[in-house]
Amino acid sequence: MEKNAALFQFLCRMGDNTLVLGHRVSEWCGHAPVIEEDIALANTALDLLGQTQLWLELAGTVEGKGRSADDLAFLRDVWDFRNLLLVERPNGDFGHTLLRQFLFDAWQNIILARLTESRDQRIAEIAEKAAKEAAYHVERSSGTVIGLGDGTDESHRRMQAALDRLWPYVGEMFCGDAADQTLAAAGIAPRPEDLRSAWDAHVNAVLDAATLARPDSDFAHKGGRDGTHTEHLGYILADMQFLQRAYPGAAW
Amino acid sequence: MSLAPPSPAKIWGWLDTIPDPEIPVISLVDLGVIRAVEWQQETLVITITPTYSGCPATAIINRDIETTLRQKGIENLRLIRRLSPAWSTDFLSEKGRAALQRYGIAPPHTAAGPKSCPRCGSENLEKTSQFGSTPCKALWRCRDCLEPFDYFKCI
Ligand SMILES: [Zn+2]
């Protein structure tokens, strides 16, 4: 794949992950079980949206067609989104939301650390900024997964059910394609496959402490990174993009 | 121009009068978000680093800097965002740390948590939430005076 096209694809993947997950997490605002968790979820969503701004702004620059981060976020349709299927999964209960967050945070924390070494200075700088936030997120979501997994019978049962339901969406994080190969060869981004062992080490340790059983099957749903999404993304975009679609160019 | 442009030191002083929009007891200079002030020919260039990438205060900070400097007569002004080195609580000034403490916010200490309760000084503390009222803070409670307080978390 041509390098600039691969770079644009990669930046959309990074930015769309944080955008869609940030939107999902923001759906909790005002609904969390206790106020501290409500605040924590809203702050996490805010970090993710801030990171989105950085990734998509650079994507627009790399693309060179004059599209801003807002244009990319609000004016693309489902098939142009490149996020993992994992992040568009509906929230489910609080434990399910935190478990999804944990699976993502563990991955994001690892990839951002690798990206701080990117040969593309712009990517290294965004990663340096975002890595501090991701480190904080993974600390919190790991702790919550342990607390709920190794909690009451009810919380344990719910966390195990969430893990079983979300596990088929894990594999997509580690499936590279031609664009990833191009960027890895140029020293810009790591191969997704190469992140798996560090991810496994962190996740296994947390699942152990949480007394949760790692599912056996590594069957993986895929497609999000290429624009083939589940039905859920359309509903997210309908909500998120409504204003710019109905009132183009509306600003604060 | 008939007058010499104000010196960077003078401009730093003006910037030190602009309160942080979320924690008004410290200034933007105390917060450590202003990384450079320099004249490039006739243009004043201010380099700013965001605290958290999604912090809603960032836009307000830029607006307040612009408003203040325009009132001081600066006509050609450019604000630049710098991401690296990423903002760290190490950038907080000593003056800012003391102001936080007086205001009831425990200043950054270590990743493990605050040094002491900003109200009674006790070191018998517990964390109630990793996030607080703004992205830069966490919620803690003093086990002696029982008061909850914000901790300006260490990053
Ligand atoms: Zn106290």
PDB file of C-alpha atoms in Angstrom, chain A:
ATOM      1  CA  MET A   1       0.000   0.000   0.000  1.00  0.00           C
ATOM      2  CA  GLU A   2       1.199   3.505  -0.806  1.00  0.00           C
ATOM      3  CA  LYS A   3       2.648   5.145   2.292  1.00  0.00           C
ATOM      4  CA  ASN A   4       0.482   8.232   2.494  1.00  0.00           C
ATOM      5  CA  ALA A   5      -2.702   6.224   2.020  1.00  0.00           C
ATOM      6  CA  ALA A   6      -1.526   3.777   4.674  1.00  0.00           C
ATOM      7  CA  LEU A   7      -0.794   6.648   7.032  1.00  0.00           C
ATOM      8  CA  PHE A   8      -4.230   8.188   6.520  1.00  0.00           C
ATOM      9  CA  GLN A   9      -5.817   4.798   7.141  1.00  0.00           C
ATOM     10  CA  PHE A  10      -3.800   4.323  10.317  1.00  0.00           C
ATOM     11  CA  LEU A  11      -4.650   7.778  11.687  1.00  0.00           C
ATOM     12  CA  CYS A  12      -8.348   7.226  11.013  1.00  0.00           C
ATOM     13  CA  ARG A  13      -8.122   3.910  12.822  1.00  0.00           C
ATOM     14  CA  MET A  14      -6.562   5.547  15.863  1.00  0.00           C
ATOM     15  CA  GLY A  15      -8.928   8.515  15.841  1.00  0.00           C
ATOM     16  CA  ASP A  16     -12.065   6.507  15.120  1.00  0.00           C
ATOM     17  CA  ASN A  17     -11.319   4.113  17.973  1.00  0.00           C
ATOM     18  CA  THR A  18     -11.124   6.947  20.459  1.00  0.00           C
ATOM     19  CA  LEU A  19     -14.049   8.817  18.893  1.00  0.00           C
ATOM     20  CA  VAL A  20     -16.471   5.905  18.944  1.00  0.00           C
ATOM     21  CA  LEU A  21     -15.401   4.635  22.341  1.00  0.00           C
ATOM     22  CA  GLY A  22     -15.459   8.189  23.719  1.00  0.00           C
ATOM     23  CA  HIS A  23     -19.022   8.554  22.454  1.00  0.00           C
ATOM     24  CA  ARG A  24     -20.061   5.231  23.942  1.00  0.00           C
ATOM     25  CA  VAL A  25     -18.568   6.085  27.323  1.00  0.00           C
ATOM     26  CA  SER A  26     -20.176   9.528  27.257  1.00  0.00           C
ATOM     27  CA  GLU A  27     -23.576   7.805  27.038  1.00  0.00           C
ATOM     28  CA  TRP A  28     -23.108   7.012  30.736  1.00  0.00           C
ATOM     29  CA  CYS A  29     -23.024  10.655  31.738  1.00  0.00           C
ATOM     30  CA  GLY A  30     -25.742  11.097  34.360  1.00  0.00           C
ATOM     31  CA  HIS A  31     -26.499   7.357  34.521  1.00  0.00           C
ATOM     32  CA  ALA A  32     -23.613   5.741  36.400  1.00  0.00           C
ATOM     33  CA  PRO A  33     -24.297   3.842  39.638  1.00  0.00           C
ATOM     34  CA  VAL A  34     -22.513   6.378  41.866  1.00  0.00           C
ATOM     35  CA  ILE A  35     -21.370   9.922  41.241  1.00  0.00           C
ATOM     36  CA  GLU A  36     -17.643   9.143  41.444  1.00  0.00           C
ATOM     37  CA  GLU A  37     -18.025   6.626  38.634  1.00  0.00           C
ATOM     38  CA  ASP A  38     -20.140   9.029  36.626  1.00  0.00           C
ATOM     39  CA  ILE A  39     -17.395  11.618  36.858  1.00  0.00           C
ATOM     40  CA  ALA A  40     -14.720   9.071  36.035  1.00  0.00           C
ATOM     41  CA  LEU A  41     -16.568   7.871  32.943  1.00  0.00           C
ATOM     42  CA  ALA A  42     -17.170  11.406  31.721  1.00  0.00           C
ATOM     43  CA  ASN A  43     -13.505  12.284  32.236  1.00  0.00           C
ATOM     44  CA  THR A  44     -12.406   9.174  30.391  1.00  0.00           C
ATOM     45  CA  ALA A  45     -14.710  10.048  27.511  1.00  0.00           C
ATOM     46  CA  LEU A  46     -13.266  13.547  27.471  1.00  0.00           C
ATOM     47  CA  ASP A  47      -9.702  12.267  27.250  1.00  0.00           C
ATOM     48  CA  LEU A  48     -10.699   9.984  24.385  1.00  0.00           C
ATOM     49  CA  LEU A  49     -12.404  12.805  22.502  1.00  0.00           C
ATOM     50  CA  GLY A  50      -9.371  15.028  23.009  1.00  0.00           C
ATOM     51  CA  GLN A  51      -7.140  12.343  21.568  1.00  0.00           C
ATOM     52  CA  THR A  52      -9.569  11.998  18.657  1.00  0.00           C
ATOM     53  CA  GLN A  53      -9.083  15.652  17.865  1.00  0.00           C
ATOM     54  CA  LEU A  54      -5.320  15.150  17.625  1.00  0.00           C
ATOM     55  CA  TRP A  55      -5.450  11.983  15.521  1.00  0.00           C
ATOM     56  CA  LEU A  56      -8.114  13.165  13.093  1.00  0.00           C
ATOM     57  CA  GLU A  57      -6.540  16.588  12.703  1.00  0.00           C
ATOM     58  CA  LEU A  58      -3.335  14.892  11.605  1.00  0.00           C
ATOM     59  CA  ALA A  59      -5.327  12.503   9.386  1.00  0.00           C
ATOM     60  CA  GLY A  60      -6.843  15.511   7.622  1.00  0.00           C
ATOM     61  CA  THR A  61      -3.392  17.069   7.187  1.00  0.00           C
ATOM     62  CA  VAL A  62      -1.941  13.858   5.799  1.00  0.00           C
ATOM     63  CA  GLU A  63      -4.867  13.395   3.437  1.00  0.00           C
ATOM     64  CA  GLY A  64      -4.294  16.890   2.074  1.00  0.00           C
ATOM     65  CA  LYS A  65      -7.852  17.603   0.975  1.00  0.00           C
ATOM     66  CA  GLY A  66      -8.500  20.293   3.532  1.00  0.00           C
ATOM     67  CA  ARG A  67     -10.687  18.188   5.817  1.00  0.00           C
ATOM     68  CA  SER A  68     -10.632  19.137   9.492  1.00  0.00           C
ATOM     69  CA  ALA A  69     -10.968  16.759  12.438  1.00  0.00           C
ATOM     70  CA  ASP A  70     -14.609  17.852  12.685  1.00  0.00           C
ATOM     71  CA  ASP A  71     -15.217  17.125   9.003  1.00  0.00           C
ATOM     72  CA  LEU A  72     -13.845  13.631   9.458  1.00  0.00           C
ATOM     73  CA  ALA A  73     -15.790  13.002  12.656  1.00  0.00           C
ATOM     74  CA  PHE A  74     -19.136  14.404  11.576  1.00  0.00           C
ATOM     75  CA  LEU A  75     -19.314  14.066   7.814  1.00  0.00           C
ATOM     76  CA  ARG A  76     -18.150  10.545   7.048  1.00  0.00           C
ATOM     77  CA  ASP A  77     -20.560   7.654   6.837  1.00  0.00           C
ATOM     78  CA  VAL A  78     -20.299   4.215   8.412  1.00  0.00           C
ATOM     79  CA  TRP A  79     -18.192   2.587   5.708  1.00  0.00           C
ATOM     80  CA  ASP A  80     -15.496   5.247   6.052  1.00  0.00           C
ATOM     81  CA  PHE A  81     -15.036   4.623   9.773  1.00  0.00           C
ATOM     82  CA  ARG A  82     -12.057   2.467  10.684  1.00  0.00           C
ATOM     83  CA  ASN A  83     -12.622   1.724  14.369  1.00  0.00           C
ATOM     84  CA  LEU A  84     -12.471  -1.710  15.936  1.00  0.00           C
ATOM     85  CA  LEU A  85     -15.793  -3.503  16.296  1.00  0.00           C
ATOM     86  CA  LEU A  86     -15.042  -3.761  20.026  1.00  0.00           C
ATOM     87  CA  VAL A  87     -15.512  -0.058  20.666  1.00  0.00           C
ATOM     88  CA  GLU A  88     -18.916   0.162  18.989  1.00  0.00           C
ATOM     89  CA  ARG A  89     -20.371  -2.641  21.131  1.00  0.00           C
ATOM     90  CA  PRO A  90     -23.324  -1.337  23.159  1.00  0.00           C
ATOM     91  CA  ASN A  91     -22.523  -0.427  26.751  1.00  0.00           C
ATOM     92  CA  GLY A  92     -24.548  -3.128  28.483  1.00  0.00           C
ATOM     93  CA  ASP A  93     -24.320  -2.868  32.254  1.00  0.00           C
ATOM     94  CA  PHE A  94     -21.646  -0.950  34.146  1.00  0.00           C
ATOM     95  CA  GLY A  95     -19.390  -4.001  34.449  1.00  0.00           C
ATOM     96  CA  HIS A  96     -19.661  -4.721  30.738  1.00  0.00           C
ATOM     97  CA  THR A  97     -18.703  -1.110  29.956  1.00  0.00           C
ATOM     98  CA  LEU A  98     -15.683  -1.278  32.255  1.00  0.00           C
ATOM     99  CA  LEU A  99     -14.596  -4.620  30.885  1.00  0.00           C
ATOM    100  CA  ARG A 100     -14.736  -3.293  27.320  1.00  0.00           C
ATOM    101  CA  GLN A 101     -12.761  -0.288  28.518  1.00  0.00           C
ATOM    102  CA  PHE A 102     -10.199  -2.553  30.128  1.00  0.00           C
ATOM    103  CA  LEU A 103      -9.678  -4.663  26.986  1.00  0.00           C
ATOM    104  CA  PHE A 104      -9.212  -1.482  24.965  1.00  0.00           C
ATOM    105  CA  ASP A 105      -7.087   0.380  27.538  1.00  0.00           C
ATOM    106  CA  ALA A 106      -4.691  -2.543  27.799  1.00  0.00           C
ATOM    107  CA  TRP A 107      -4.178  -2.416  24.039  1.00  0.00           C
ATOM    108  CA  GLN A 108      -4.065   1.378  23.785  1.00  0.00           C
ATOM    109  CA  ASN A 109      -1.532   1.657  26.559  1.00  0.00           C
ATOM    110  CA  ILE A 110       0.799  -0.701  24.716  1.00  0.00           C
ATOM    111  CA  ILE A 111       0.417   0.739  21.241  1.00  0.00           C
ATOM    112  CA  LEU A 112       0.858   4.325  22.459  1.00  0.00           C
ATOM    113  CA  ALA A 113       4.071   3.428  24.250  1.00  0.00           C
ATOM    114  CA  ARG A 114       5.354   1.937  20.997  1.00  0.00           C
ATOM    115  CA  LEU A 115       4.201   4.942  18.986  1.00  0.00           C
ATOM    116  CA  THR A 116       6.234   7.338  21.113  1.00  0.00           C
ATOM    117  CA  GLU A 117       9.170   5.810  19.207  1.00  0.00           C
ATOM    118  CA  SER A 118       7.565   6.452  15.818  1.00  0.00           C
ATOM    119  CA  ARG A 119       9.799   7.867  13.104  1.00  0.00           C
ATOM    120  CA  ASP A 120       6.956  10.229  12.292  1.00  0.00           C
ATOM    121  CA  GLN A 121       7.531  12.992  14.823  1.00  0.00           C
ATOM    122  CA  ARG A 122       3.921  14.137  14.701  1.00  0.00           C
ATOM    123  CA  ILE A 123       2.694  10.673  15.681  1.00  0.00           C
ATOM    124  CA  ALA A 124       5.316  10.349  18.407  1.00  0.00           C
ATOM    125  CA  GLU A 125       4.159  13.645  19.942  1.00  0.00           C
ATOM    126  CA  ILE A 126       0.472  12.724  19.973  1.00  0.00           C
ATOM    127  CA  ALA A 127       1.369   9.342  21.452  1.00  0.00           C
ATOM    128  CA  GLU A 128       3.472  10.974  24.160  1.00  0.00           C
ATOM    129  CA  LYS A 129       0.507  13.113  25.160  1.00  0.00           C
ATOM    130  CA  ALA A 130      -2.105  10.364  24.948  1.00  0.00           C
ATOM    131  CA  ALA A 131       0.066   7.741  26.668  1.00  0.00           C
ATOM    132  CA  LYS A 132      -0.140   9.602  29.975  1.00  0.00           C
ATOM    133  CA  GLU A 133      -3.921   9.533  29.831  1.00  0.00           C
ATOM    134  CA  ALA A 134      -4.052   5.910  28.696  1.00  0.00           C
ATOM    135  CA  ALA A 135      -1.787   4.836  31.556  1.00  0.00           C
ATOM    136  CA  TYR A 136      -4.246   6.376  33.981  1.00  0.00           C
ATOM    137  CA  HIS A 137      -7.212   4.759  32.234  1.00  0.00           C
ATOM    138  CA  VAL A 138      -5.746   1.271  32.290  1.00  0.00           C
ATOM    139  CA  GLU A 139      -4.882   1.623  35.957  1.00  0.00           C
ATOM    140  CA  ARG A 140      -8.480   2.454  36.741  1.00  0.00           C
ATOM    141  CA  SER A 141     -10.169  -0.083  34.459  1.00  0.00           C
ATOM    142  CA  SER A 142      -7.821  -2.858  35.610  1.00  0.00           C
ATOM    143  CA  GLY A 143      -8.622  -2.034  39.226  1.00  0.00           C
ATOM    144  CA  THR A 144     -12.352  -1.974  38.565  1.00  0.00           C
ATOM    145  CA  VAL A 145     -12.275  -5.291  36.692  1.00  0.00           C
ATOM    146  CA  ILE A 146     -10.442  -6.842  39.649  1.00  0.00           C
ATOM    147  CA  GLY A 147     -12.814  -5.275  42.162  1.00  0.00           C
ATOM    148  CA  LEU A 148     -15.938  -6.462  40.354  1.00  0.00           C
ATOM    149  CA  GLY A 149     -14.564  -9.806  39.168  1.00  0.00           C
ATOM    150  CA  ASP A 150     -13.347 -10.710  42.640  1.00  0.00           C
ATOM    151  CA  GLY A 151     -16.378  -9.083  44.243  1.00  0.00           C
ATOM    152  CA  THR A 152     -19.808 -10.464  45.041  1.00  0.00           C
ATOM    153  CA  ASP A 153     -21.313 -13.509  43.335  1.00  0.00           C
ATOM    154  CA  GLU A 154     -23.495 -11.195  41.309  1.00  0.00           C
ATOM    155  CA  SER A 155     -20.684  -8.905  40.168  1.00  0.00           C
ATOM    156  CA  HIS A 156     -18.467 -11.892  39.374  1.00  0.00           C
ATOM    157  CA  ARG A 157     -21.176 -13.519  37.300  1.00  0.00           C
ATOM    158  CA  ARG A 158     -21.782 -10.309  35.360  1.00  0.00           C
ATOM    159  CA  MET A 159     -18.085  -9.707  34.701  1.00  0.00           C
ATOM    160  CA  GLN A 160     -17.541 -13.239  33.454  1.00  0.00           C
ATOM    161  CA  ALA A 161     -20.564 -12.910  31.168  1.00  0.00           C
ATOM    162  CA  ALA A 162     -19.215  -9.609  29.835  1.00  0.00           C
ATOM    163  CA  LEU A 163     -15.803 -11.141  29.215  1.00  0.00           C
ATOM    164  CA  ASP A 164     -17.347 -14.078  27.352  1.00  0.00           C
ATOM    165  CA  ARG A 165     -19.434 -11.743  25.211  1.00  0.00           C
ATOM    166  CA  LEU A 166     -16.634  -9.310  24.389  1.00  0.00           C
ATOM    167  CA  TRP A 167     -13.810 -11.795  23.865  1.00  0.00           C
ATOM    168  CA  PRO A 168     -14.635 -12.473  20.182  1.00  0.00           C
ATOM    169  CA  TYR A 169     -13.897  -8.778  19.545  1.00  0.00           C
ATOM    170  CA  VAL A 170     -10.384  -8.909  20.977  1.00  0.00           C
ATOM    171  CA  GLY A 171      -8.627 -10.588  18.052  1.00  0.00           C
ATOM    172  CA  GLU A 172      -9.254  -7.716  15.649  1.00  0.00           C
ATOM    173  CA  MET A 173      -6.815  -5.530  17.589  1.00  0.00           C
ATOM    174  CA  PHE A 174      -3.980  -7.804  16.535  1.00  0.00           C
ATOM    175  CA  CYS A 175      -4.767  -8.468  12.872  1.00  0.00           C
ATOM    176  CA  GLY A 176      -2.485  -6.472  10.626  1.00  0.00           C
ATOM    177  CA  ASP A 177      -2.948  -5.797   6.912  1.00  0.00           C
ATOM    178  CA  ALA A 178      -1.000  -4.283   4.027  1.00  0.00           C
ATOM    179  CA  ALA A 179      -1.290  -0.765   5.463  1.00  0.00           C
ATOM    180  CA  ASP A 180       0.184  -1.934   8.764  1.00  0.00           C
ATOM    181  CA  GLN A 181       3.015  -3.681   6.943  1.00  0.00           C
ATOM    182  CA  THR A 182       3.845  -0.520   5.038  1.00  0.00           C
ATOM    183  CA  LEU A 183       3.975   1.578   8.208  1.00  0.00           C
ATOM    184  CA  ALA A 184       5.923  -1.040  10.156  1.00  0.00           C
ATOM    185  CA  ALA A 185       8.518  -1.222   7.387  1.00  0.00           C
ATOM    186  CA  ALA A 186       8.859   2.573   7.529  1.00  0.00           C
ATOM    187  CA  GLY A 187       9.249   2.574  11.330  1.00  0.00           C
ATOM    188  CA  ILE A 188       6.084   4.613  11.755  1.00  0.00           C
ATOM    189  CA  ALA A 189       3.861   2.175  13.654  1.00  0.00           C
ATOM    190  CA  PRO A 190       4.243  -1.316  15.111  1.00  0.00           C
ATOM    191  CA  ARG A 191       2.730  -4.419  13.520  1.00  0.00           C
ATOM    192  CA  PRO A 192      -0.524  -5.143  15.362  1.00  0.00           C
ATOM    193  CA  GLU A 193       0.519  -8.778  15.771  1.00  0.00           C
ATOM    194  CA  ASP A 194       3.578  -7.702  17.742  1.00  0.00           C
ATOM    195  CA  LEU A 195       1.462  -6.148  20.493  1.00  0.00           C
ATOM    196  CA  ARG A 196      -0.273  -9.364  21.450  1.00  0.00           C
ATOM    197  CA  SER A 197       2.222 -10.855  23.882  1.00  0.00           C
ATOM    198  CA  ALA A 198       2.450  -7.694  25.999  1.00  0.00           C
ATOM    199  CA  TRP A 199      -1.342  -7.422  25.954  1.00  0.00           C
ATOM    200  CA  ASP A 200      -1.764 -11.066  26.957  1.00  0.00           C
ATOM    201  CA  ALA A 201       0.658 -10.637  29.843  1.00  0.00           C
ATOM    202  CA  HIS A 202      -1.225  -7.651  31.269  1.00  0.00           C
ATOM    203  CA  VAL A 203      -4.705  -9.020  30.657  1.00  0.00           C
ATOM    204  CA  ASN A 204      -3.923 -12.483  32.003  1.00  0.00           C
ATOM    205  CA  ALA A 205      -2.534 -11.037  35.219  1.00  0.00           C
ATOM    206  CA  VAL A 206      -5.623  -8.877  35.746  1.00  0.00           C
ATOM    207  CA  LEU A 207      -8.057 -11.680  34.899  1.00  0.00           C
ATOM    208  CA  ASP A 208      -6.242 -13.932  37.364  1.00  0.00           C
ATOM    209  CA  ALA A 209      -6.507 -11.346  40.120  1.00  0.00           C
ATOM    210  CA  ALA A 210     -10.153 -10.826  39.181  1.00  0.00           C
ATOM    211  CA  THR A 211     -10.806 -14.611  39.381  1.00  0.00           C
ATOM    212  CA  LEU A 212     -12.197 -14.439  35.843  1.00  0.00           C
ATOM    213  CA  ALA A 213     -11.652 -17.263  33.357  1.00  0.00           C
ATOM    214  CA  ARG A 214     -10.085 -16.276  30.058  1.00  0.00           C
ATOM    215  CA  PRO A 215     -12.266 -17.737  27.289  1.00  0.00           C
ATOM    216  CA  ASP A 216     -10.703 -20.606  25.346  1.00  0.00           C
ATOM    217  CA  SER A 217     -11.732 -19.681  21.848  1.00  0.00           C
ATOM    218  CA  ASP A 218      -9.745 -17.028  20.025  1.00  0.00           C
ATOM    219  CA  PHE A 219     -12.338 -16.718  17.269  1.00  0.00           C
ATOM    220  CA  ALA A 220     -12.314 -13.081  16.155  1.00  0.00           C
ATOM    221  CA  HIS A 221     -14.959 -10.927  14.519  1.00  0.00           C
ATOM    222  CA  LYS A 222     -13.279  -8.565  12.075  1.00  0.00           C
ATOM    223  CA  GLY A 223     -14.152  -5.850   9.646  1.00  0.00           C
ATOM    224  CA  GLY A 224     -14.240  -2.598  11.574  1.00  0.00           C
ATOM    225  CA  ARG A 225     -10.688  -1.655  10.615  1.00  0.00           C
ATOM    226  CA  ASP A 226     -11.749  -1.922   6.954  1.00  0.00           C
ATOM    227  CA  GLY A 227     -15.108  -0.191   7.234  1.00  0.00           C
ATOM    228  CA  THR A 228     -17.366  -3.235   7.605  1.00  0.00           C
ATOM    229  CA  HIS A 229     -19.235  -2.482  10.804  1.00  0.00           C
ATOM    230  CA  THR A 230     -21.943  -3.965  12.959  1.00  0.00           C
ATOM    231  CA  GLU A 231     -25.391  -2.383  12.880  1.00  0.00           C
ATOM    232  CA  HIS A 232     -24.547  -0.465  16.057  1.00  0.00           C
ATOM    233  CA  LEU A 233     -22.252   2.111  14.466  1.00  0.00           C
ATOM    234  CA  GLY A 234     -25.015   3.612  12.331  1.00  0.00           C
ATOM    235  CA  TYR A 235     -27.031   4.432  15.434  1.00  0.00           C
ATOM    236  CA  ILE A 236     -24.017   6.024  17.095  1.00  0.00           C
ATOM    237  CA  LEU A 237     -23.403   8.222  14.066  1.00  0.00           C
ATOM    238  CA  ALA A 238     -27.063   9.178  13.799  1.00  0.00           C
ATOM    239  CA  ASP A 239     -26.826  10.494  17.330  1.00  0.00           C
ATOM    240  CA  MET A 240     -23.348  11.994  17.121  1.00  0.00           C
ATOM    241  CA  GLN A 241     -23.609  13.555  13.662  1.00  0.00           C
ATOM    242  CA  PHE A 242     -27.185  14.808  13.765  1.00  0.00           C
ATOM    243  CA  LEU A 243     -26.382  18.443  14.405  1.00  0.00           C
ATOM    244  CA  GLN A 244     -23.810  18.835  11.643  1.00  0.00           C
ATOM    245  CA  ARG A 245     -26.013  16.956   9.207  1.00  0.00           C
ATOM    246  CA  ALA A 246     -29.137  18.978   9.985  1.00  0.00           C
ATOM    247  CA  TYR A 247     -27.371  22.333  10.395  1.00  0.00           C
ATOM    248  CA  PRO A 248     -24.174  22.147   8.325  1.00  0.00           C
ATOM    249  CA  GLY A 249     -21.374  24.277   9.715  1.00  0.00           C
ATOM    250  CA  ALA A 250     -23.159  25.018  12.996  1.00  0.00           C
ATOM    251  CA  ALA A 251     -20.659  26.261  15.582  1.00  0.00           C
ATOM    252  CA  TRP A 252     -20.660  27.305  19.231  1.00  0.00           C
TER     253      TRP A 252
END
